[in-house]
PDB file of C-alpha atoms and ligand atoms in Angstrom:
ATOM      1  CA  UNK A  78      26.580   1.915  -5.441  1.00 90.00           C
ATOM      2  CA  UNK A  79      25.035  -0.272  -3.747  1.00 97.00           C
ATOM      3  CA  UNK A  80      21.603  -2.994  -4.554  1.00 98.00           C
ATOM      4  CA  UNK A  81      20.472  -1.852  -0.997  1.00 98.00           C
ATOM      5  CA  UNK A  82      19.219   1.223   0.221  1.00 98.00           C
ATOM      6  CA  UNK A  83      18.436   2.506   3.989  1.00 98.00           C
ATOM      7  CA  UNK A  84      15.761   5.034   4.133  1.00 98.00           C
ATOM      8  CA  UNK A  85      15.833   7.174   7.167  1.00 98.00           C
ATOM      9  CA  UNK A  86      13.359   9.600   7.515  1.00 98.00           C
ATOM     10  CA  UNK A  87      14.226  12.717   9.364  1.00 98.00           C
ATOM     11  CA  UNK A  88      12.673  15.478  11.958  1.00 97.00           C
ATOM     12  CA  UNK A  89      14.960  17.794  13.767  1.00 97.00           C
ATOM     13  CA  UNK A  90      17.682  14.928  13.845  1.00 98.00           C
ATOM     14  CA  UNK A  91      20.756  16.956  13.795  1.00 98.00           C
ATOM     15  CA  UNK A  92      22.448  15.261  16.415  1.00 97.00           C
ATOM     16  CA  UNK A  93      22.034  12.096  15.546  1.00 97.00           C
ATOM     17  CA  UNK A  94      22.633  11.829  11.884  1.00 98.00           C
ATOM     18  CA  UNK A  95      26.465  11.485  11.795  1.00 98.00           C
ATOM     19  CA  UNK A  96      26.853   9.022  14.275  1.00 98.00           C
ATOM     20  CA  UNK A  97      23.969   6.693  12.914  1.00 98.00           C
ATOM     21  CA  UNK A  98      25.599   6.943   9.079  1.00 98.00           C
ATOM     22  CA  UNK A  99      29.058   6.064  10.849  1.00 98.00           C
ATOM     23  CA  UNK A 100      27.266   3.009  12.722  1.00 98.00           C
ATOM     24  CA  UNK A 101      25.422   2.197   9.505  1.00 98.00           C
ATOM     25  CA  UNK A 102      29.365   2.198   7.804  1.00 98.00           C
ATOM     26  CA  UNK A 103      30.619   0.054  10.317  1.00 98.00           C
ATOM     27  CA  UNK A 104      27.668  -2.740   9.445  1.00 98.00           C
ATOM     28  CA  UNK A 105      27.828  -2.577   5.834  1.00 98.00           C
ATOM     29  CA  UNK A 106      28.105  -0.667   2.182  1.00 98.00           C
ATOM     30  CA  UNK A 107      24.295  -0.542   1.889  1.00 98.00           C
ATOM     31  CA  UNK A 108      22.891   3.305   0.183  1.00 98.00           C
ATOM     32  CA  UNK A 109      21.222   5.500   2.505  1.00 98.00           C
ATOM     33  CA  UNK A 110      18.489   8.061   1.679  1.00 98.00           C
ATOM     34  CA  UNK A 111      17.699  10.561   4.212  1.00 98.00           C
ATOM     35  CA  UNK A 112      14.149  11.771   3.745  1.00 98.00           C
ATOM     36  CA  UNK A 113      14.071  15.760   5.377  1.00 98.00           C
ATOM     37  CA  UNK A 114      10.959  17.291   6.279  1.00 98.00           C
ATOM     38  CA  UNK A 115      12.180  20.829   6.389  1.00 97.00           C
ATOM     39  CA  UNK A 116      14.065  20.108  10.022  1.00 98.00           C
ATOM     40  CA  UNK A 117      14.294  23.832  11.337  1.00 97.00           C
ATOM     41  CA  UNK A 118      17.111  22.469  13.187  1.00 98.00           C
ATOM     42  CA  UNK A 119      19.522  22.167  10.099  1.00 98.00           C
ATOM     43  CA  UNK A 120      19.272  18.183   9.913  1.00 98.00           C
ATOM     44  CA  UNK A 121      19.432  18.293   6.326  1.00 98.00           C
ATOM     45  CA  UNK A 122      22.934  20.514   6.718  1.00 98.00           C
ATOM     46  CA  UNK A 123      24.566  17.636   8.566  1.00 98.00           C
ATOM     47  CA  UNK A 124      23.206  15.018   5.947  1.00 98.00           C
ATOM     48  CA  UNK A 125      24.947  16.964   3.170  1.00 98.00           C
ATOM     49  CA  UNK A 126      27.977  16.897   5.267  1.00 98.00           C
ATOM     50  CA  UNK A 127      27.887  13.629   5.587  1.00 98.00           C
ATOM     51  CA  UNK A 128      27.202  13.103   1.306  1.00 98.00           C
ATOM     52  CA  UNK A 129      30.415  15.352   0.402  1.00 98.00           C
ATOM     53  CA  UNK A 130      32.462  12.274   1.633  1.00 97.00           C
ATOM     54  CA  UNK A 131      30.380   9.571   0.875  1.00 98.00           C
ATOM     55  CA  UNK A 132      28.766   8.667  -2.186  1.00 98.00           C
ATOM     56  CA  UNK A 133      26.504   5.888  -0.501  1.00 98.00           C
ATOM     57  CA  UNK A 134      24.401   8.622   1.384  1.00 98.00           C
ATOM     58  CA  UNK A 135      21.447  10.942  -0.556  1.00 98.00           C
ATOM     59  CA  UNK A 136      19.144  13.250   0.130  1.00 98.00           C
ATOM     60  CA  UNK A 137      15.396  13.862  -0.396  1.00 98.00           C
ATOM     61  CA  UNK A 138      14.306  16.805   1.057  1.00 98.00           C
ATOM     62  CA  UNK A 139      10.730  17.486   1.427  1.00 98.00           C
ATOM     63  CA  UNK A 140       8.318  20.577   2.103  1.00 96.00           C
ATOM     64  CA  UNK A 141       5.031  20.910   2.334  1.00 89.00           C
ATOM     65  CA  UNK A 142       2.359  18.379   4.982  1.00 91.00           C
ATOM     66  CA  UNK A 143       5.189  16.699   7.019  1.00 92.00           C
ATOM     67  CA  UNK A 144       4.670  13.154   8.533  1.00 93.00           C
ATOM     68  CA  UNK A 145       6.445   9.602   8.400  1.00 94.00           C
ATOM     69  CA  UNK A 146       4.167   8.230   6.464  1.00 93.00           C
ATOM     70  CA  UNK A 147       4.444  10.576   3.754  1.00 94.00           C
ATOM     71  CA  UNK A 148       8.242  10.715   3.617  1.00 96.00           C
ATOM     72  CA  UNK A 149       8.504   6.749   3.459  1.00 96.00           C
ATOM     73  CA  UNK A 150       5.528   7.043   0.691  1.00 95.00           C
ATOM     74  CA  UNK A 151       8.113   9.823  -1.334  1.00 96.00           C
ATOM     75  CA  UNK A 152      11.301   7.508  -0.892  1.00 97.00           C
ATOM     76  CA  UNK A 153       9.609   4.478  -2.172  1.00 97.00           C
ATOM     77  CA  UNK A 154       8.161   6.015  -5.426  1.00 96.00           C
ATOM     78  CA  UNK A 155      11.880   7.403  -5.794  1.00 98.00           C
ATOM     79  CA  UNK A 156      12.815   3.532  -5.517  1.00 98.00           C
ATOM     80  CA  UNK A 157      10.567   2.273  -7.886  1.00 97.00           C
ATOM     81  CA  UNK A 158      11.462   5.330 -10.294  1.00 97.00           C
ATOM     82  CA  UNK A 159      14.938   4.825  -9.986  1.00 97.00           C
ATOM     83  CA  UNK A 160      15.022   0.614 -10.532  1.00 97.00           C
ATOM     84  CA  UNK A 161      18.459  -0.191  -9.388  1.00 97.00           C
ATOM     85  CA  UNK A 162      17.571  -1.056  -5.816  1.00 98.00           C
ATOM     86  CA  UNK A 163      16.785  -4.525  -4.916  1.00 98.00           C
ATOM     87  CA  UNK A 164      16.066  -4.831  -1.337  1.00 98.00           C
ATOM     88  CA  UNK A 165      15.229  -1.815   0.651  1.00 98.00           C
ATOM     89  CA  UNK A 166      15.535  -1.154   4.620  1.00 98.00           C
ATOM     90  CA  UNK A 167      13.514   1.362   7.075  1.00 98.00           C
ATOM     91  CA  UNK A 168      14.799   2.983   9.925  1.00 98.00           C
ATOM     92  CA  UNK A 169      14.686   5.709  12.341  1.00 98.00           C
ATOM     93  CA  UNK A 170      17.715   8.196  12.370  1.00 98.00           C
ATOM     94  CA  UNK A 171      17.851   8.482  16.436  1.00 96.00           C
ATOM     95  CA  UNK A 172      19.917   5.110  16.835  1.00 96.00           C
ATOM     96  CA  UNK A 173      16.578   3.326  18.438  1.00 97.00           C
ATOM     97  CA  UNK A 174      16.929   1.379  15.891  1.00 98.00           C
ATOM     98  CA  UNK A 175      20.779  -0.642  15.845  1.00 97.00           C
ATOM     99  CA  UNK A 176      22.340  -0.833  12.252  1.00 98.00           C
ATOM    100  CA  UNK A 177      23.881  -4.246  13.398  1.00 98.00           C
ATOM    101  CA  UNK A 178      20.475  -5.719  13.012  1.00 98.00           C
ATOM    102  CA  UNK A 179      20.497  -4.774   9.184  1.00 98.00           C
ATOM    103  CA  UNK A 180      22.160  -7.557   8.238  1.00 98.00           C
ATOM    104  CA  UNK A 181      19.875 -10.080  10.082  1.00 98.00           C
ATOM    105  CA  UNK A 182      16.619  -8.046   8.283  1.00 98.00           C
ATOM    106  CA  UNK A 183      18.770  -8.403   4.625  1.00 98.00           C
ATOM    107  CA  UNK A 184      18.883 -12.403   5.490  1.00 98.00           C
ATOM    108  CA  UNK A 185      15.241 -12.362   6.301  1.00 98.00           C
ATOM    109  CA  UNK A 186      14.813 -11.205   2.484  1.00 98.00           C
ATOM    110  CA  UNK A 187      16.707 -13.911   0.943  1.00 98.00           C
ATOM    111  CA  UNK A 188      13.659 -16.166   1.643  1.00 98.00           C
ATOM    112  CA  UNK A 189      10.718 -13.586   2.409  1.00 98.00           C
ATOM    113  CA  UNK A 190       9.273 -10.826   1.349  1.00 98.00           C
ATOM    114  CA  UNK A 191       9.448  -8.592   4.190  1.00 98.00           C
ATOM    115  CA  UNK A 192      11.195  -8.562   7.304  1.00 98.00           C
ATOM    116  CA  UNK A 193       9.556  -7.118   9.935  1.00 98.00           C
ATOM    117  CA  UNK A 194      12.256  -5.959  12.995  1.00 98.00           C
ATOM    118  CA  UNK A 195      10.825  -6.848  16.576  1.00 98.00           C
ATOM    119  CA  UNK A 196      10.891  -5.831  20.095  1.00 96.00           C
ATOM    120  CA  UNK A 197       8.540  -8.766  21.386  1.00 96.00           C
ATOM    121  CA  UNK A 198       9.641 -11.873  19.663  1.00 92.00           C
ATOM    122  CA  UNK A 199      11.642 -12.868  22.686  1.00 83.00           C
ATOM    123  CA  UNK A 200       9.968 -11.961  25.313  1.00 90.00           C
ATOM    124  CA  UNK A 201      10.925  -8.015  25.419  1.00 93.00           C
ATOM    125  CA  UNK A 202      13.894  -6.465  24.333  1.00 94.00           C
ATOM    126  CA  UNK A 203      13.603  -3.096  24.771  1.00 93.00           C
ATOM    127  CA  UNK A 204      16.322  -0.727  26.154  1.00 94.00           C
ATOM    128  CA  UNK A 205      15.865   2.342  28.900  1.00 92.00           C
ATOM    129  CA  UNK A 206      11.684   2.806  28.492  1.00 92.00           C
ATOM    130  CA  UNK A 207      10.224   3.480  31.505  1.00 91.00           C
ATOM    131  CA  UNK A 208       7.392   0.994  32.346  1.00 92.00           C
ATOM    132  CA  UNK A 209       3.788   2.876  31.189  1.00 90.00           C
ATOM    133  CA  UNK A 210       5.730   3.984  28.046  1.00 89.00           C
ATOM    134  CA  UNK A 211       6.606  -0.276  27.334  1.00 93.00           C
ATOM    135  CA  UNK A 212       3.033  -0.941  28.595  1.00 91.00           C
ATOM    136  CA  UNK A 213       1.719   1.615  26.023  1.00 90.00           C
ATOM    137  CA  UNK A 214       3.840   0.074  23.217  1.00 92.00           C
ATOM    138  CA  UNK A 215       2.724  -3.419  24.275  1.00 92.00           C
ATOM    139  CA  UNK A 216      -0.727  -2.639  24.946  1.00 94.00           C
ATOM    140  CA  UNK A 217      -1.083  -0.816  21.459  1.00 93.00           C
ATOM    141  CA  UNK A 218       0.275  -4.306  19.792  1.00 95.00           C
ATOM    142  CA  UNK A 219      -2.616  -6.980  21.441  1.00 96.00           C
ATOM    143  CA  UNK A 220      -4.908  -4.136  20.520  1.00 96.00           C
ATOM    144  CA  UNK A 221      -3.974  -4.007  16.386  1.00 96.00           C
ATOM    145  CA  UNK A 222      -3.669  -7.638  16.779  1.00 97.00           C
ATOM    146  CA  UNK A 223      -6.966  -7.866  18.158  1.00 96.00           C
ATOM    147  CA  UNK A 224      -8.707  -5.382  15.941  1.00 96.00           C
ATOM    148  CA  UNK A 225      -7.173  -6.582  12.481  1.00 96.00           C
ATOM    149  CA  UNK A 226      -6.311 -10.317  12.717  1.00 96.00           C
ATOM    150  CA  UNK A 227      -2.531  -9.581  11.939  1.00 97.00           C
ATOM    151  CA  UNK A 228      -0.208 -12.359  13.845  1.00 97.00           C
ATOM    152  CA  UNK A 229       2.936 -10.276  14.713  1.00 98.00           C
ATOM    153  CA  UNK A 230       4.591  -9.813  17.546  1.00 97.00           C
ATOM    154  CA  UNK A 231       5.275  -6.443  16.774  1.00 97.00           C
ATOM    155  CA  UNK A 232       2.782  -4.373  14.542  1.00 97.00           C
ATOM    156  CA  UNK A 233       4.310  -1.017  15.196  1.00 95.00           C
ATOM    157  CA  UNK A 234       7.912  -1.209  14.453  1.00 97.00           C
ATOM    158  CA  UNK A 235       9.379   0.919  11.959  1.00 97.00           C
ATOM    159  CA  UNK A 236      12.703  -0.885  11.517  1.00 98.00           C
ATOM    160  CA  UNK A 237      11.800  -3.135   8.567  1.00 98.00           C
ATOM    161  CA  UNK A 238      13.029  -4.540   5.216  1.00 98.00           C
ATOM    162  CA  UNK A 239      11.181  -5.591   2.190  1.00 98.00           C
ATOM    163  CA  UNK A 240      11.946  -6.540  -1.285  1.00 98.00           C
ATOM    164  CA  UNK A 241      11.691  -3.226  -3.973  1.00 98.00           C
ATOM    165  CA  UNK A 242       9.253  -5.359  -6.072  1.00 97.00           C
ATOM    166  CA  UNK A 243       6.398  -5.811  -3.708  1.00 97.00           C
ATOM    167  CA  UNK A 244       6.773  -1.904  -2.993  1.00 96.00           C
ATOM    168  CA  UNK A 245       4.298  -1.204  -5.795  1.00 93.00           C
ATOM    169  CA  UNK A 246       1.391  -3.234  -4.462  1.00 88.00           C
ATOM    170  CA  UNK A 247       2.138  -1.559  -1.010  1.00 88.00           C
ATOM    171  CA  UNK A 248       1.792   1.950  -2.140  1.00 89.00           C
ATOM    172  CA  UNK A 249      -1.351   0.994  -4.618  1.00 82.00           C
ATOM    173  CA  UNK A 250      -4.917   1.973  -3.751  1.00 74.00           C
ATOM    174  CA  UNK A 251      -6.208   4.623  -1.188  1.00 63.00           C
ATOM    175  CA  UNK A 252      -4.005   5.489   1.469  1.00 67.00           C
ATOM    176  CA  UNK A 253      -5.016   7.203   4.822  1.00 72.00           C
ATOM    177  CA  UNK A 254      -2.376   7.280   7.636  1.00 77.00           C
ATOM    178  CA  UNK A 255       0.681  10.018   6.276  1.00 81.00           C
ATOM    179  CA  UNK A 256       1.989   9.843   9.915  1.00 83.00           C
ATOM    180  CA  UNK A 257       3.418   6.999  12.023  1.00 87.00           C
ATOM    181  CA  UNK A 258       0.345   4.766  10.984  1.00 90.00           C
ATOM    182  CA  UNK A 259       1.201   4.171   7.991  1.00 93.00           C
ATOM    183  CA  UNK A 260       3.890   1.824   9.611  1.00 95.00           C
ATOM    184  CA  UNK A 261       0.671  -0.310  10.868  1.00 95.00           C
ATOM    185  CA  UNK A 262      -0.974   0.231   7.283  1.00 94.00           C
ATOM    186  CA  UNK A 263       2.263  -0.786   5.415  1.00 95.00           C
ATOM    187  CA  UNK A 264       2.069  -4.129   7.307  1.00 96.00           C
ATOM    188  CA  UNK A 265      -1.131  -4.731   7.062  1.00 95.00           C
ATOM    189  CA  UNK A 266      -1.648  -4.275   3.229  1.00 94.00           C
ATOM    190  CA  UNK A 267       1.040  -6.680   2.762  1.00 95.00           C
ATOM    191  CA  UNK A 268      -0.251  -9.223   4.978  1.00 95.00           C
ATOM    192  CA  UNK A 269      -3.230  -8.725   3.482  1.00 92.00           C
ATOM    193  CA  UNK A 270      -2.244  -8.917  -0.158  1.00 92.00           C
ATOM    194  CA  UNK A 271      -0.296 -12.368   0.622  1.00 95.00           C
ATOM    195  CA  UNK A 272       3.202 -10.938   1.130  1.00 96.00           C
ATOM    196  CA  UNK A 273       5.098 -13.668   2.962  1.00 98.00           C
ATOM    197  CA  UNK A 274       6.940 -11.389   6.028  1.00 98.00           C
ATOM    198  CA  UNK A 275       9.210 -12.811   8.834  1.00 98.00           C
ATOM    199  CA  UNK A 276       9.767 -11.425  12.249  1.00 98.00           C
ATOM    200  CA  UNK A 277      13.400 -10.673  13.142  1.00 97.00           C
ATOM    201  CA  UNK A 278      14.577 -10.094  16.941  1.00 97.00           C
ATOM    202  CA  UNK A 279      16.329  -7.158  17.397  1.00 97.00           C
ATOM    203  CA  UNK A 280      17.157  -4.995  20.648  1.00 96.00           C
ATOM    204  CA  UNK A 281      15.193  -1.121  20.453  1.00 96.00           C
ATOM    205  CA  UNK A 282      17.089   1.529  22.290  1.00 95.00           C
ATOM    206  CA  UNK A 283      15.482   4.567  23.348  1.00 92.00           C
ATOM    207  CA  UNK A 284      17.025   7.526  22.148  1.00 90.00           C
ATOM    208  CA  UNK A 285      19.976   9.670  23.842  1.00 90.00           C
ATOM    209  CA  UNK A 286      19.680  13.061  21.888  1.00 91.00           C
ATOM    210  CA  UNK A 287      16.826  14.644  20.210  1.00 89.00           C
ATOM    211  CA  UNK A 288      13.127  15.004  20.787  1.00 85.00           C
ATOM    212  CA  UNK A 289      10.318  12.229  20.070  1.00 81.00           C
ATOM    213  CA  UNK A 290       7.433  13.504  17.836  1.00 83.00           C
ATOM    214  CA  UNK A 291       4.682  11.810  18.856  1.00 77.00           C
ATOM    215  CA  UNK A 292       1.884  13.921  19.355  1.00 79.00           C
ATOM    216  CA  UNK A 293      -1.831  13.184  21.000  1.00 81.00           C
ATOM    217  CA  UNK A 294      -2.418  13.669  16.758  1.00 80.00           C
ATOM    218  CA  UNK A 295      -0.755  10.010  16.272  1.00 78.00           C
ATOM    219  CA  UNK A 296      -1.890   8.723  19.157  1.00 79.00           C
ATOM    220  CA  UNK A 297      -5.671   9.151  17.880  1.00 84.00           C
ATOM    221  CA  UNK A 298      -4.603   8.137  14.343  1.00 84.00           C
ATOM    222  CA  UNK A 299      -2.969   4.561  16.358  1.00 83.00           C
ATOM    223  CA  UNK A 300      -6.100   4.195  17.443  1.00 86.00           C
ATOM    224  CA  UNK A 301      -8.318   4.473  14.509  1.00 90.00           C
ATOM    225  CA  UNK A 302      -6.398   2.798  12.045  1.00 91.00           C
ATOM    226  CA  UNK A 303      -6.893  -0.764  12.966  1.00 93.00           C
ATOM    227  CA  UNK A 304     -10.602  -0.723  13.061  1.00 91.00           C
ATOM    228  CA  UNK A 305     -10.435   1.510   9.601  1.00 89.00           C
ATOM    229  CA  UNK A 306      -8.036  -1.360   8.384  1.00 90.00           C
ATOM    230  CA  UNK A 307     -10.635  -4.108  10.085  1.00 89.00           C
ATOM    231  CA  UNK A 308     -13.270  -2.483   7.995  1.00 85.00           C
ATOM    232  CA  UNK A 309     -11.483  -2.901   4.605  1.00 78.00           C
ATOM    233  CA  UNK A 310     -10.884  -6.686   4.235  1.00 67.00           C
ATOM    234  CA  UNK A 311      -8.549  -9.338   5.334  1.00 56.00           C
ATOM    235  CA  UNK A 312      -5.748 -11.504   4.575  1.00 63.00           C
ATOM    236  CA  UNK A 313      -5.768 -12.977   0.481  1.00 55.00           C
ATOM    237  CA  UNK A 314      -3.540 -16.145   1.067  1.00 48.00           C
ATOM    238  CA  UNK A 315      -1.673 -17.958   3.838  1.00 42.00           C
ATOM    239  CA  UNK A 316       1.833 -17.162   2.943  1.00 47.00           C
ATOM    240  CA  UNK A 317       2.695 -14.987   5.734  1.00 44.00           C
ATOM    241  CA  UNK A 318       3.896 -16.002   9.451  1.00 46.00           C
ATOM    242  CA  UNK A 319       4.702 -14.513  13.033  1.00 42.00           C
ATOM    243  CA  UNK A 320       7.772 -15.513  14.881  1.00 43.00           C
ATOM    244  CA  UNK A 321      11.180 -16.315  13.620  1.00 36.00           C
ATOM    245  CA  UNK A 322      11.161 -19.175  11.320  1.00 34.00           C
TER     246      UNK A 322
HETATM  247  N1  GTP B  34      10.657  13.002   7.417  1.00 88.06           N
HETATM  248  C1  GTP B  34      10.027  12.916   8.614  1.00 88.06           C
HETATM  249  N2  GTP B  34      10.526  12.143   9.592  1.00 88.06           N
HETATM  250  C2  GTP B  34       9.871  12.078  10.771  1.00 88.06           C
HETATM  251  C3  GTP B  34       8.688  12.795  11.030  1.00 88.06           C
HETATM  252  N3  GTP B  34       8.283  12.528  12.293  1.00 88.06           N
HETATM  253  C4  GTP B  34       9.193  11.678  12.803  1.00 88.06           C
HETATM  254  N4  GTP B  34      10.150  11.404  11.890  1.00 88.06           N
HETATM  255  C5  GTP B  34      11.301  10.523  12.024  1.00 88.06           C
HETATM  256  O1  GTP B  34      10.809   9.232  12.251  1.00 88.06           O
HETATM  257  C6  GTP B  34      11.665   8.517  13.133  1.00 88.06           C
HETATM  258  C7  GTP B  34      10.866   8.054  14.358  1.00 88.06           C
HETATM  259  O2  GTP B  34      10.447   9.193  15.089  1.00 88.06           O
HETATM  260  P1  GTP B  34      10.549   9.273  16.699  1.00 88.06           P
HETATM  261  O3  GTP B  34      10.143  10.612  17.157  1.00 88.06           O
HETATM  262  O4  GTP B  34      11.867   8.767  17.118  1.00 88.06           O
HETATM  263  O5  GTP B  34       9.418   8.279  17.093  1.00 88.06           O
HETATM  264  P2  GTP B  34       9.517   7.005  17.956  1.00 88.06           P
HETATM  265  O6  GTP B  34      10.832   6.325  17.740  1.00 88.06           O
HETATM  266  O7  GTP B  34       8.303   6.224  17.686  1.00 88.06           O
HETATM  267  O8  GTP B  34       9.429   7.639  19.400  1.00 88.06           O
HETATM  268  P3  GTP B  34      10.548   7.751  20.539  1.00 88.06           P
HETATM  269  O9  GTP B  34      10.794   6.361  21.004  1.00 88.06           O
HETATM  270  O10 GTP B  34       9.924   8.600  21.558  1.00 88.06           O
HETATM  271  O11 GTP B  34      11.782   8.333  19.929  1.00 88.06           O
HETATM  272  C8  GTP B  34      12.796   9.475  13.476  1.00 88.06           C
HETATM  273  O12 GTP B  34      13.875   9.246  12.617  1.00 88.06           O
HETATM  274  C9  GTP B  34      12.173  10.835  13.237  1.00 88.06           C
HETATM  275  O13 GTP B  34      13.108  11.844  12.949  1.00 88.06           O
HETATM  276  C10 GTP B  34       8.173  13.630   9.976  1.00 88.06           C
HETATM  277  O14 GTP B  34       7.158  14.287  10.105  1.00 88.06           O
HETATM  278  N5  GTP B  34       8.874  13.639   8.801  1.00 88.06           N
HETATM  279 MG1   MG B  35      12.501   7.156  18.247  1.00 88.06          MG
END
């Protein structure tokens, strides 16, 4: 068992799920937790496939209100619960996100409290998106940056570490966003609370197999969010920065 655990939320990820924990194996021994959502298409079959020969990879399987943000929120109060993991990781399960990069995020947290995985640090470095869909991301990022003070390069990015200690004070208080806002919530309560969080480059590939589930519903939520978020407060301390360090 391993001090690290990946959490990889899941939606109708079937074909995806064995070669991401194999790419995951090849770039280290960290845990991974799939978090299921009641996939109709039998994801959470080909994660317990994947468990019966590895002892590094669990299951959470949800039911009920579905969204990201609610099965990161589940996973994390199963971290605290549970105590023996020290550092944990967030990542999508369509290989968007690389598992090579883990290891640069797990540095990041030697020294910070979060690590914050990023598209725009350099420039861009995004893989096969057509043009309006990298405007969209890239406009949505000057906009949360405008709206809620937050200096990062990339506000939206769900490939992320952070330190199991400071996952209390992120899941404290009133929470709104259960879908893919809560990424943009998550960062800003711990910017706001004083977390210190470093940007890490990586390369985002869009995915080969499977179906995106972003809706017109978390589109209006994206928008919303940062002026809610303006609205409650802003940053307690200086600790945090943008940009590699
Ligand atoms: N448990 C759970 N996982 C979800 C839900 N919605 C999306 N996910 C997962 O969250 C991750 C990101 O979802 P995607 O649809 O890839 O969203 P995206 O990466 O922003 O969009 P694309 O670039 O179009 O793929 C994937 O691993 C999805 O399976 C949900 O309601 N519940
Ligand atoms: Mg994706």
């Amino acid at each position: 068992m391993s001090d690290r655990l990946v959490v990889i939320p899941t939606y109708n990820e079937r074909e995806n799920v064995a070669e991401l924990h194999r790419a995951v194996r090849d770039a280290c021994d960290f845990d991974m937790l799939f978090v299921d959502d009641s996939s109709p298409d039998g994801t959470a079959g080909a994660v317990k496939v994947l468990a019966a020969s590895d002892p590094g990879v669990g299951l959470m399987e949800r039911s009920g209100e579905r969204g990201l943000g609610r099965a990161y929120e589940a996973a994390f109060r199963k971290v605290i619960e549970k105590g023996s993991w020290r550092r944990v990781f967030m990542m999508d399960a369509d290989l968007s996100h690389q598992p090579v990069h883990l290891r640069g995020l797990d540095e990041a947290l030697d020294d910070h409290d979060m690590a914050l995985g990023s598209r725009y640090i350099r420039g861009v470095s995004v893989l096969n998106w057509s043009i309006l869909r990298l405007n969209l991301s890239y406009t949505a990022n000057s906009y949360i940056r405008a709206v809620t003070g937050m200096p990062f390069s990339d506000c939206t990015s769900g490939f992320r570490g952070i330190r199991a200690e400071r996952l209390e004070s992120i899941l404290s208080g009133r929470k709104h966003a259960g879908g893919y806002a809560f990424l943009v919530e998550m960062l800003h309560r711990a910017w706001r609370s004083g977390l210190s969080i470093r940007e890490v480059p990586i390369v985002f590939v869009e995915r080969e197999h499977g179906e995106s589930k972003i809706s017109a519903k978390v589109m209006l939520e994206s928008l919303v969010t940062p002026l809610r978020l303006r609205l409650t407060g802003t940053r307690h301390s200086a600790r945090g920065s943008a940009g590699a360090q």
